[in-house]
Tab-separated table of C-alpha atoms in Angstrom:
chain	number	residue	atom	x	y	z
I	1	MET	CA	50.540	86.532	-91.900
I	2	LEU	CA	50.125	82.567	-91.352
I	3	ASP	CA	50.238	80.219	-94.262
I	4	ILE	CA	47.212	78.561	-93.093
I	5	PRO	CA	47.432	74.686	-94.930
I	6	ALA	CA	44.219	74.250	-97.835
I	7	VAL	CA	42.837	71.305	-95.534
I	8	ALA	CA	42.445	73.833	-92.490
I	9	GLU	CA	40.765	76.441	-95.277
I	10	GLU	CA	38.325	73.692	-96.445
I	11	LEU	CA	37.421	72.345	-92.920
I	12	GLY	CA	36.592	76.548	-91.804
I	13	ALA	CA	34.520	76.261	-95.052
I	14	ARG	CA	32.655	73.360	-93.297
I	15	PHE	CA	31.959	74.739	-90.264
I	16	ALA	CA	31.092	78.162	-91.539
I	17	ALA	CA	28.344	76.706	-93.739
I	18	ARG	CA	26.679	75.340	-90.517
I	19	GLY	CA	26.919	77.902	-89.009
I	20	HIS	CA	29.643	77.423	-86.752
I	21	ARG	CA	33.073	78.899	-85.470
I	22	LEU	CA	36.056	77.159	-86.156
I	23	TYR	CA	39.916	78.070	-84.762
I	24	LEU	CA	43.052	76.815	-85.291
I	25	VAL	CA	44.980	76.941	-81.865
I	26	GLY	CA	47.230	76.113	-79.550
I	27	GLY	CA	50.694	74.325	-80.550
I	28	SER	CA	49.367	74.608	-84.458
I	29	VAL	CA	49.572	78.691	-84.353
I	30	ARG	CA	52.508	78.678	-81.902
I	31	ASP	CA	54.538	76.010	-84.569
I	32	ALA	CA	53.190	77.822	-87.244
I	33	LEU	CA	54.215	81.195	-86.324
I	34	LEU	CA	57.726	79.620	-85.367
I	35	ARG	CA	58.162	77.795	-88.737
I	36	GLY	CA	61.568	78.385	-90.800
I	37	SER	CA	63.289	79.733	-86.971
I	38	GLY	CA	63.641	76.107	-86.942
I	39	ALA	CA	62.845	75.771	-83.476
I	40	ALA	CA	59.857	73.986	-84.492
I	41	ASP	CA	59.614	70.813	-86.565
I	42	ARG	CA	56.010	69.614	-86.063
I	43	PRO	CA	54.334	69.080	-89.234
I	44	TRP	CA	51.348	70.470	-90.756
I	45	SER	CA	49.658	67.120	-91.202
I	46	ASP	CA	48.632	67.024	-87.388
I	47	LEU	CA	46.398	70.037	-86.517
I	48	ASP	CA	44.989	70.933	-83.741
I	49	PHE	CA	40.985	72.871	-83.533
I	50	THR	CA	38.350	74.802	-81.269
I	51	THR	CA	35.024	75.523	-82.201
I	52	ASP	CA	31.189	76.142	-80.950
I	53	ALA	CA	29.872	73.693	-81.892
I	54	ARG	CA	29.225	70.372	-79.642
I	55	PRO	CA	30.788	66.875	-80.878
I	56	GLU	CA	27.316	65.721	-82.234
I	57	ALA	CA	27.225	68.796	-84.652
I	58	ILE	CA	31.125	68.138	-85.699
I	59	LEU	CA	30.622	64.993	-86.478
I	60	GLY	CA	27.915	65.496	-88.892
I	61	ILE	CA	30.134	68.566	-90.266
I	62	VAL	CA	32.934	66.225	-91.207
I	63	ARG	CA	31.259	63.306	-91.775
I	64	GLY	CA	31.497	62.295	-95.743
I	65	TRP	CA	34.643	64.781	-95.960
I	66	ALA	CA	36.843	63.279	-93.556
I	67	ASP	CA	38.557	59.960	-95.075
I	68	ALA	CA	38.410	58.105	-91.061
I	69	VAL	CA	36.843	60.051	-88.046
I	70	TRP	CA	37.164	58.404	-84.923
I	71	ASP	CA	35.286	59.611	-81.095
I	72	THR	CA	37.303	57.961	-78.595
I	73	GLY	CA	37.717	61.577	-77.087
I	74	ILE	CA	34.492	62.554	-77.661
I	75	ALA	CA	33.749	62.765	-74.318
I	76	PHE	CA	35.980	65.218	-73.420
I	77	GLY	CA	34.539	66.979	-76.519
I	78	THR	CA	37.425	66.138	-78.873
I	79	VAL	CA	36.751	63.999	-82.732
I	80	GLY	CA	39.596	62.915	-84.370
I	81	LEU	CA	40.005	62.494	-88.314
I	82	ARG	CA	42.245	62.097	-91.118
I	83	ARG	CA	41.793	63.757	-94.361
I	84	GLY	CA	44.247	62.605	-96.726
I	85	ASP	CA	47.691	62.848	-95.024
I	86	ALA	CA	46.559	65.376	-92.270
I	87	THR	CA	45.238	64.744	-88.889
I	88	LEU	CA	42.897	66.621	-87.140
I	89	GLU	CA	41.716	67.060	-83.759
I	90	VAL	CA	38.547	69.468	-83.557
I	91	THR	CA	37.825	70.185	-79.806
I	92	THR	CA	34.211	71.788	-78.195
I	93	PHE	CA	35.444	75.286	-76.450
I	94	ARG	CA	36.422	73.414	-72.710
I	95	ALA	CA	35.863	75.312	-69.261
I	96	ASP	CA	36.696	72.164	-67.352
I	97	THR	CA	37.209	71.874	-63.126
I	98	TYR	CA	39.542	69.690	-62.177
I	99	ASP	CA	38.888	67.443	-58.866
I	100	GLY	CA	42.485	68.417	-57.448
I	101	ALA	CA	43.303	64.773	-57.089
I	102	SER	CA	44.302	63.794	-60.319
I	103	ARG	CA	43.927	64.811	-64.143
I	104	ASN	CA	41.099	64.126	-64.709
I	105	PRO	CA	38.817	67.461	-65.328
I	106	GLU	CA	34.970	67.636	-64.935
I	107	VAL	CA	34.221	68.109	-68.538
I	108	ARG	CA	32.190	71.225	-68.776
I	109	PHE	CA	31.799	72.976	-72.393
I	110	GLY	CA	32.253	76.468	-72.706
I	111	ASP	CA	30.753	79.315	-75.251
I	112	ASP	CA	33.442	81.693	-76.387
I	113	ILE	CA	37.295	81.423	-77.282
I	114	THR	CA	38.482	83.703	-74.758
I	115	GLY	CA	37.447	81.306	-72.339
I	116	ASP	CA	38.802	78.145	-73.724
I	117	LEU	CA	42.468	79.900	-74.222
I	118	VAL	CA	42.863	80.695	-70.656
I	119	ARG	CA	42.253	77.465	-69.597
I	120	ARG	CA	45.396	76.086	-71.726
I	121	ASP	CA	48.720	75.405	-70.402
I	122	PHE	CA	51.147	78.311	-71.715
I	123	THR	CA	50.355	81.460	-73.519
I	124	VAL	CA	52.465	80.519	-76.372
I	125	ASN	CA	49.948	78.028	-76.863
I	126	ALA	CA	46.514	80.219	-75.640
I	127	MET	CA	46.950	81.600	-79.445
I	128	ALA	CA	44.208	81.002	-81.629
I	129	VAL	CA	43.230	82.096	-85.951
I	130	GLU	CA	39.731	82.201	-85.900
I	131	LEU	CA	39.068	80.314	-89.779
I	132	THR	CA	35.045	80.943	-90.292
I	133	GLY	CA	35.026	84.712	-90.233
I	134	GLU	CA	34.921	87.236	-93.219
I	135	ARG	CA	38.472	87.193	-92.964
I	136	ARG	CA	41.432	85.359	-90.729
I	137	THR	CA	41.620	86.685	-86.948
I	138	PHE	CA	44.264	86.195	-84.476
I	139	VAL	CA	43.076	85.751	-81.436
I	140	ASP	CA	45.749	86.152	-78.686
I	141	PRO	CA	43.751	87.211	-75.352
I	142	HIS	CA	47.194	86.481	-73.137
I	143	GLY	CA	49.997	87.281	-74.917
I	144	GLY	CA	51.479	84.424	-76.752
I	145	LEU	CA	53.517	86.455	-79.340
I	146	ALA	CA	54.872	88.445	-77.291
I	147	ALA	CA	55.929	85.475	-75.185
I	148	LEU	CA	57.110	84.021	-78.065
I	149	ALA	CA	59.316	86.116	-79.762
I	150	GLN	CA	60.790	86.777	-76.260
I	151	GLY	CA	61.513	83.094	-76.176
I	152	VAL	CA	59.579	82.900	-72.465
I	153	LEU	CA	57.649	80.741	-70.938
I	154	ASP	CA	54.114	81.813	-68.600
I	155	THR	CA	51.100	80.466	-68.111
I	156	PRO	CA	47.360	82.149	-69.168
I	157	ASP	CA	46.076	81.716	-65.966
I	158	ALA	CA	47.973	81.583	-62.444
I	159	PRO	CA	50.826	79.128	-62.416
I	160	GLU	CA	49.689	77.697	-59.213
I	161	ARG	CA	45.885	77.474	-60.721
I	162	SER	CA	47.032	76.066	-63.605
I	163	PHE	CA	49.480	73.163	-62.140
I	164	ALA	CA	46.932	72.630	-59.618
I	165	ASP	CA	44.521	71.757	-62.276
I	166	ASP	CA	47.046	69.716	-64.608
I	167	PRO	CA	50.571	68.536	-62.446
I	168	LEU	CA	51.391	67.487	-65.862
I	169	ARG	CA	52.186	70.963	-66.947
I	170	MET	CA	54.981	71.150	-64.861
I	171	LEU	CA	56.970	68.246	-66.658
I	172	ARG	CA	55.113	70.084	-70.104
I	173	ALA	CA	57.213	73.004	-68.969
I	174	ALA	CA	60.804	71.747	-68.770
I	175	ARG	CA	59.860	69.527	-72.028
I	176	PHE	CA	59.385	73.042	-73.648
I	177	VAL	CA	62.091	74.258	-72.391
I	178	SER	CA	64.486	71.233	-73.740
I	179	GLN	CA	62.295	71.443	-77.357
I	180	LEU	CA	62.084	75.204	-78.239
I	181	GLY	CA	64.835	76.747	-76.041
I	182	PHE	CA	62.182	79.042	-73.612
I	183	THR	CA	63.212	80.414	-70.301
I	184	PRO	CA	60.540	79.846	-67.825
I	185	ALA	CA	58.783	83.152	-65.927
I	186	GLU	CA	59.943	83.663	-62.747
I	187	ARG	CA	56.238	83.028	-61.450
I	188	VAL	CA	56.339	79.769	-63.167
I	189	THR	CA	59.423	78.234	-61.999
I	190	ALA	CA	58.611	79.455	-58.246
I	191	ALA	CA	55.361	77.591	-58.893
I	192	MET	CA	57.100	74.245	-60.175
I	193	THR	CA	59.431	74.272	-57.076
I	194	ALA	CA	56.392	74.925	-54.981
I	195	MET	CA	54.600	72.644	-56.005
I	196	ALA	CA	56.483	69.840	-57.727
I	197	GLY	CA	55.321	66.946	-55.194
I	198	GLU	CA	51.969	66.938	-56.928
I	199	LEU	CA	54.005	65.311	-60.084
I	200	ALA	CA	53.092	62.499	-57.283
I	201	ARG	CA	49.706	62.512	-59.135
I	202	ILE	CA	50.548	61.180	-62.681
I	203	THR	CA	50.990	57.916	-63.645
I	204	ALA	CA	54.285	56.512	-64.768
I	205	GLU	CA	53.167	56.152	-68.617
I	206	ARG	CA	52.172	60.041	-68.914
I	207	VAL	CA	55.256	60.918	-66.832
I	208	GLN	CA	58.130	58.992	-69.425
I	209	ALA	CA	55.975	60.286	-72.195
I	210	GLU	CA	57.084	63.994	-71.365
I	211	PHE	CA	60.424	62.616	-69.781
I	212	SER	CA	60.980	61.174	-73.639
I	213	LYS	CA	60.230	64.271	-75.244
I	214	LEU	CA	62.177	66.672	-72.930
I	215	ILE	CA	65.610	64.008	-73.391
I	216	LEU	CA	64.704	63.885	-77.106
I	217	GLY	CA	64.426	67.748	-77.543
I	218	ALA	CA	67.068	69.995	-78.884
I	219	HIS	CA	68.222	71.295	-75.821
I	220	PRO	CA	67.648	68.718	-73.123
I	221	ARG	CA	70.413	69.957	-70.255
I	222	ARG	CA	68.302	73.486	-70.661
I	223	GLY	CA	64.930	71.014	-69.300
I	224	LEU	CA	67.067	68.513	-66.974
I	225	GLU	CA	68.605	71.381	-65.324
I	226	LEU	CA	65.105	72.925	-64.942
I	227	LEU	CA	63.586	69.687	-63.597
I	228	CYS	CA	67.021	69.103	-60.853
I	229	ASP	CA	66.297	72.997	-59.672
I	230	THR	CA	62.614	72.935	-59.288
I	231	GLY	CA	63.230	69.669	-57.587
I	232	LEU	CA	60.072	67.797	-60.319
I	233	ALA	CA	63.322	65.631	-60.786
I	234	GLN	CA	62.986	63.888	-57.513
I	235	TYR	CA	59.599	62.469	-58.928
I	236	VAL	CA	60.654	61.945	-61.892
I	237	VAL	CA	64.647	60.127	-62.415
I	238	PRO	CA	65.745	61.289	-58.543
I	239	GLU	CA	69.103	59.895	-59.483
I	240	VAL	CA	70.336	62.068	-61.512
I	241	PRO	CA	70.429	65.315	-58.563
I	242	ALA	CA	71.706	62.953	-56.186
I	243	MET	CA	74.779	63.146	-58.456
I	244	GLN	CA	75.199	66.390	-57.275
I	245	LEU	CA	76.424	65.129	-54.010
I	246	GLU	CA	79.882	63.910	-55.147
I	247	THR	CA	82.953	64.652	-56.956
I	248	ASP	CA	83.975	62.553	-60.014
I	249	GLU	CA	87.905	61.439	-59.788
I	250	HIS	CA	89.435	63.673	-62.514
I	251	MET	CA	88.698	67.005	-60.365
I	252	GLN	CA	87.598	68.360	-63.321
I	253	HIS	CA	83.943	69.210	-62.843
I	254	LYS	CA	82.399	70.317	-59.626
I	255	ASP	CA	80.479	67.159	-59.436
I	256	VAL	CA	79.712	63.884	-61.321
I	257	TYR	CA	76.064	65.591	-62.033
I	258	THR	CA	77.863	68.305	-64.099
I	259	HIS	CA	79.789	65.239	-66.033
I	260	SER	CA	76.613	63.757	-66.536
I	261	LEU	CA	75.255	66.684	-68.816
I	262	VAL	CA	78.509	67.380	-70.851
I	263	VAL	CA	78.327	63.577	-71.896
I	264	LEU	CA	74.968	63.879	-72.987
I	265	GLU	CA	76.041	66.850	-75.026
I	266	GLN	CA	78.749	65.591	-76.402
I	267	ALA	CA	76.933	62.425	-77.425
I	268	ILE	CA	74.268	64.103	-79.261
I	269	ASP	CA	77.070	65.432	-81.562
I	270	ARG	CA	77.673	62.053	-81.869
I	271	GLU	CA	74.644	61.114	-83.067
I	272	THR	CA	74.524	60.548	-86.569
I	273	ASP	CA	70.961	59.611	-87.766
I	274	GLY	CA	68.770	61.796	-85.071
I	275	PRO	CA	67.763	62.219	-81.838
I	276	ASP	CA	68.823	58.742	-80.394
I	277	LEU	CA	66.978	58.014	-76.674
I	278	THR	CA	68.999	55.039	-76.030
I	279	LEU	CA	72.015	56.759	-76.558
I	280	ARG	CA	71.111	59.719	-74.556
I	281	LEU	CA	69.729	58.004	-71.382
I	282	ALA	CA	72.618	56.234	-71.594
I	283	ALA	CA	75.026	59.715	-71.111
I	284	LEU	CA	72.704	60.952	-68.888
I	285	LEU	CA	72.450	57.576	-66.699
I	286	HIS	CA	76.074	56.546	-67.022
I	287	ASP	CA	77.412	57.599	-63.801
I	288	ILE	CA	74.214	57.006	-61.141
I	289	GLY	CA	75.919	54.161	-59.567
I	290	LYS	CA	78.693	56.657	-58.131
I	291	PRO	CA	76.817	57.789	-55.124
I	292	ALA	CA	76.278	54.429	-54.169
I	293	THR	CA	79.935	53.063	-54.574
I	294	ARG	CA	81.912	56.477	-53.268
I	295	ARG	CA	84.692	55.515	-51.632
I	296	LYS	CA	87.643	57.655	-49.945
I	297	GLU	CA	90.928	55.823	-50.528
I	298	PRO	CA	94.529	55.988	-47.717
I	299	ASP	CA	95.802	58.765	-49.998
I	300	GLY	CA	92.998	61.043	-49.997
I	301	ARG	CA	91.756	60.273	-53.180
I	302	VAL	CA	87.703	59.535	-54.100
I	303	SER	CA	86.938	56.199	-56.186
I	304	PHE	CA	83.986	54.629	-57.317
I	305	HIS	CA	84.938	50.969	-57.843
I	306	HIS	CA	82.202	48.754	-59.894
I	307	HIS	CA	79.982	51.925	-59.978
I	308	GLU	CA	79.200	50.799	-63.423
I	309	VAL	CA	77.971	47.238	-62.539
I	310	VAL	CA	75.591	49.033	-59.076
I	311	GLY	CA	74.617	51.887	-62.606
I	312	ALA	CA	73.523	49.542	-64.460
I	313	LYS	CA	71.078	47.641	-61.660
I	314	MET	CA	69.616	50.788	-60.957
I	315	THR	CA	68.889	52.232	-64.801
I	316	ARG	CA	67.088	48.959	-64.921
I	317	LYS	CA	65.063	49.945	-61.683
I	318	ARG	CA	64.334	53.373	-62.978
I	319	LEU	CA	63.477	53.059	-66.359
I	320	ARG	CA	61.253	49.798	-65.722
I	321	ALA	CA	59.736	52.309	-62.768
I	322	LEU	CA	58.621	55.183	-65.355
I	323	LYS	CA	57.307	51.920	-67.790
I	324	TYR	CA	60.010	52.147	-70.743
I	325	PRO	CA	59.870	49.200	-72.795
I	326	LYS	CA	61.393	46.041	-71.542
I	327	ALA	CA	64.364	46.546	-75.164
I	328	LEU	CA	65.014	49.819	-74.242
I	329	ILE	CA	65.546	49.303	-70.863
I	330	ASP	CA	67.884	46.093	-71.486
I	331	ASP	CA	69.650	48.211	-74.076
I	332	VAL	CA	70.258	51.452	-71.915
I	333	SER	CA	71.112	49.251	-68.865
I	334	GLN	CA	73.787	47.404	-70.985
I	335	LEU	CA	75.323	50.485	-72.268
I	336	VAL	CA	75.652	51.908	-68.482
I	337	TYR	CA	77.026	48.250	-67.633
I	338	LEU	CA	79.701	48.593	-70.274
I	339	HIS	CA	80.793	52.554	-70.349
I	340	LEU	CA	83.634	51.854	-68.304
I	341	ARG	CA	85.457	48.851	-70.015
I	342	PHE	CA	87.706	50.617	-72.658
I	343	HIS	CA	89.526	51.750	-69.735
I	344	GLY	CA	91.219	48.553	-68.903
I	345	TYR	CA	92.549	48.825	-72.436
I	346	GLY	CA	95.511	51.316	-71.647
I	347	LYS	CA	97.592	51.849	-74.596
I	348	GLY	CA	96.315	48.631	-76.350
I	349	GLU	CA	97.351	46.194	-74.237
I	350	TRP	CA	94.094	43.735	-74.978
I	351	THR	CA	94.191	40.507	-75.904
I	352	ASP	CA	92.514	39.478	-79.235
I	353	SER	CA	90.274	37.853	-76.793
I	354	ALA	CA	89.180	40.827	-74.763
I	355	VAL	CA	88.724	42.748	-78.199
I	356	ARG	CA	86.428	39.924	-79.498
I	357	ARG	CA	84.610	39.866	-76.176
I	358	TYR	CA	84.120	43.882	-76.050
I	359	VAL	CA	82.504	43.002	-79.543
I	360	THR	CA	80.593	40.319	-78.702
I	361	ASP	CA	79.281	42.145	-75.701
I	362	ALA	CA	77.940	45.171	-76.867
I	363	GLY	CA	76.124	43.215	-79.615
I	364	PRO	CA	74.320	45.601	-82.293
I	365	LEU	CA	74.760	48.075	-79.074
I	366	LEU	CA	78.550	48.506	-80.428
I	367	ASP	CA	78.282	52.321	-82.016
I	368	ARG	CA	76.320	53.388	-79.252
I	369	LEU	CA	78.760	52.345	-76.814
I	370	HIS	CA	81.327	54.148	-79.465
I	371	ALA	CA	79.544	57.382	-78.946
I	372	LEU	CA	78.959	56.695	-75.019
I	373	VAL	CA	82.588	55.593	-74.367
I	374	ARG	CA	83.910	58.747	-76.558
I	375	SER	CA	81.573	61.263	-75.226
I	376	ASP	CA	82.700	60.640	-71.868
I	377	CYS	CA	85.959	61.838	-71.969
I	378	THR	CA	85.242	65.362	-70.476
I	379	THR	CA	88.377	65.963	-68.997
I	380	ARG	CA	90.003	69.935	-69.763
I	381	ASN	CA	93.643	68.462	-70.107
I	382	ARG	CA	93.874	68.418	-74.044
I	383	ARG	CA	96.947	65.945	-74.526
I	384	ARG	CA	95.285	63.424	-71.917
I	385	ALA	CA	92.007	63.888	-74.095
I	386	ALA	CA	94.135	63.300	-77.158
I	387	ALA	CA	96.010	59.875	-75.937
I	388	LEU	CA	92.165	58.778	-75.148
I	389	GLN	CA	90.772	59.391	-78.571
I	390	ARG	CA	94.046	58.546	-80.043
I	391	ASN	CA	93.645	55.032	-78.159
I	392	TYR	CA	89.896	54.526	-78.620
I	393	ASP	CA	91.183	55.024	-82.406
I	394	GLY	CA	93.209	52.319	-81.418
I	395	LEU	CA	90.767	50.009	-80.483
I	396	GLU	CA	88.199	50.042	-83.386
I	397	GLN	CA	90.604	50.151	-85.642
I	398	ARG	CA	91.570	46.199	-84.217
I	399	ILE	CA	87.822	45.896	-84.285
I	400	THR	CA	87.826	46.122	-88.057
I	401	ASP	CA	90.106	44.385	-88.680
I	402	LEU	CA	89.246	41.536	-86.485
I	403	ARG	CA	85.699	41.472	-88.481
I	404	GLU	CA	87.741	41.367	-92.074
I	405	GLN	CA	89.489	38.256	-90.697
I	406	GLU	CA	87.093	36.771	-88.250
I	407	GLU	CA	83.347	37.835	-88.924
I	408	LEU	CA	83.455	39.371	-85.693
I	409	ASP	CA	79.806	40.059	-85.654
I	410	ALA	CA	78.266	36.940	-85.329
I	411	ILE	CA	81.194	34.521	-83.531
I	412	ARG	CA	79.861	31.277	-83.436
I	413	PRO	CA	81.650	27.959	-82.101
I	414	ASP	CA	83.328	26.640	-85.215
I	415	LEU	CA	80.783	23.216	-84.660
I	416	ASP	CA	77.091	23.811	-83.803
I	417	GLY	CA	74.772	21.114	-82.051
I	418	ASN	CA	74.014	19.036	-84.993
I	419	GLN	CA	77.834	18.395	-85.374
I	420	ILE	CA	78.473	18.093	-81.266
I	421	MET	CA	75.612	15.660	-80.952
I	422	GLU	CA	76.965	13.537	-84.003
I	423	LEU	CA	80.328	13.870	-83.002
I	424	LEU	CA	79.855	12.554	-79.234
I	425	GLY	CA	76.946	9.927	-80.186
I	426	ILE	CA	74.855	12.165	-77.412
I	427	PRO	CA	71.267	13.182	-78.180
I	428	ALA	CA	69.870	16.719	-77.678
I	429	GLY	CA	69.863	17.910	-73.764
I	430	PRO	CA	71.587	19.987	-71.006
I	431	MET	CA	75.112	18.004	-72.056
I	432	VAL	CA	75.058	19.360	-76.277
I	433	GLY	CA	74.308	23.399	-74.524
I	434	ARG	CA	77.490	22.946	-71.854
I	435	ALA	CA	79.998	21.221	-75.007
I	436	TYR	CA	78.627	24.385	-77.357
I	437	LYS	CA	79.562	27.034	-74.323
I	438	HIS	CA	83.130	25.315	-73.984
I	439	LEU	CA	83.709	25.660	-77.956
I	440	LEU	CA	82.214	28.966	-77.977
I	441	ALA	CA	84.791	30.219	-74.785
I	442	LEU	CA	87.716	28.428	-77.119
I	443	ARG	CA	86.278	30.565	-80.402
I	444	MET	CA	86.836	33.628	-78.352
I	445	GLU	CA	89.977	33.232	-76.464
I	446	HIS	CA	91.847	31.743	-79.799
I	447	GLY	CA	89.881	33.044	-83.091
I	448	PRO	CA	88.414	30.331	-85.332
I	449	LEU	CA	89.962	27.037	-85.040
I	450	GLY	CA	88.439	25.011	-87.765
I	451	ALA	CA	86.495	22.049	-87.601
I	452	GLU	CA	89.238	19.447	-87.521
I	453	ARG	CA	91.000	21.078	-83.981
I	454	ALA	CA	87.792	22.200	-82.374
I	455	GLY	CA	86.624	18.428	-82.855
I	456	ALA	CA	90.100	17.480	-81.673
I	457	GLU	CA	89.119	19.650	-78.398
I	458	LEU	CA	85.503	18.835	-77.686
I	459	ARG	CA	86.754	14.997	-77.761
I	460	ALA	CA	89.124	16.300	-74.503
I	461	TRP	CA	86.465	18.405	-73.312
I	462	ALA	CA	84.156	15.064	-73.405
I	463	ALA	CA	86.952	12.606	-71.792
I	464	GLU	CA	86.822	14.593	-69.071
I	465	HIS	CA	83.117	15.703	-68.885
I	466	LEU	CA	81.010	12.402	-69.855
I	467	SER	CA	83.309	9.798	-68.258
């Protein structure tokens, strides 16, 4: 018994009046069955349908009823529309064939629901509810309901054929493992492993979209492990499986890869406003510079000096390749670059100047940096872990104290550009910028100077640099 939304019932009645059949289908049915379990959060306002009506007929049926209609997908048989707060997509039965070289299908319309469902990606998405008969009819020719109950991810058709048609489905499998906690069937995992290279046919933008959904899922570690185990990660984030070759310097994890997955899980536990893509990516990638910086020291220990610098560059390169927005790339790379700095804090030996620089370099990322650094503590030595957390507590308290004293989040020199030009009698130009940087460095080192002392320091600097 599914609680079908009223907007779907209304649409079904319109199709029935025109002699057509309409089915609620795919993820909409899956999520309806999962609703209340906490496993799916897809809103009722996002609904998918399939029908025997051709696109032109669909347009005629929804015209005058829909508040808005768009036909950008009409070449693929899809009409999009909005009714109130609901967004709906209605697609003609499909029986596509693929060229085997891209994701682009040769669109062929089908004649029945069974043929349409077999071409869908997974059995849990190959269920439908007819809305146009005398009563609702649940259609499940591939055992999707049983798979849903068992938490198994399988394909309606042979997985090799399904993934050959659309290699992105392999990445979607890992995404569903992350989002819904499913376990892929053995034949699905085997096909993903054998066909991982086919993912190279997919554009970076589409790969990025699926990867982001995976990272933001409820179980991203499980999805990432599936990517790495099947070899798909080599075509998405090859730096992550590369960490399996390294042992971290604490000898507490079998490799840096496992450590990074634990850090990701611990970072998720520290999220306060829902899934945070920036924090999660930084947690996953914070140690990717270790393989390139691995050195064996004379005492037999393994070191990874400056791995945060190398890792930040690698992070920037990978996220660019995946076509992420520049702002996100900058933020994730900066977090990777800064994640190790706290370890120079010791037991509180930093000067106030060092604390100011830590805050200034983090900028608006400071809260995320706090979460990342605390999550990076994965030692099994409880005493050491407690000491690290206490030390970071101390750093946060010092930041709080300096904030109260100095407006720490907006550190600026005591004199602005106009005051510098007036005091030195110079026009706008590079020299003003150099003077400004000098005063900023003094501000960082000594805290607020006041206008009188700042002016004296500026004159002394100018006597040396403007003469």
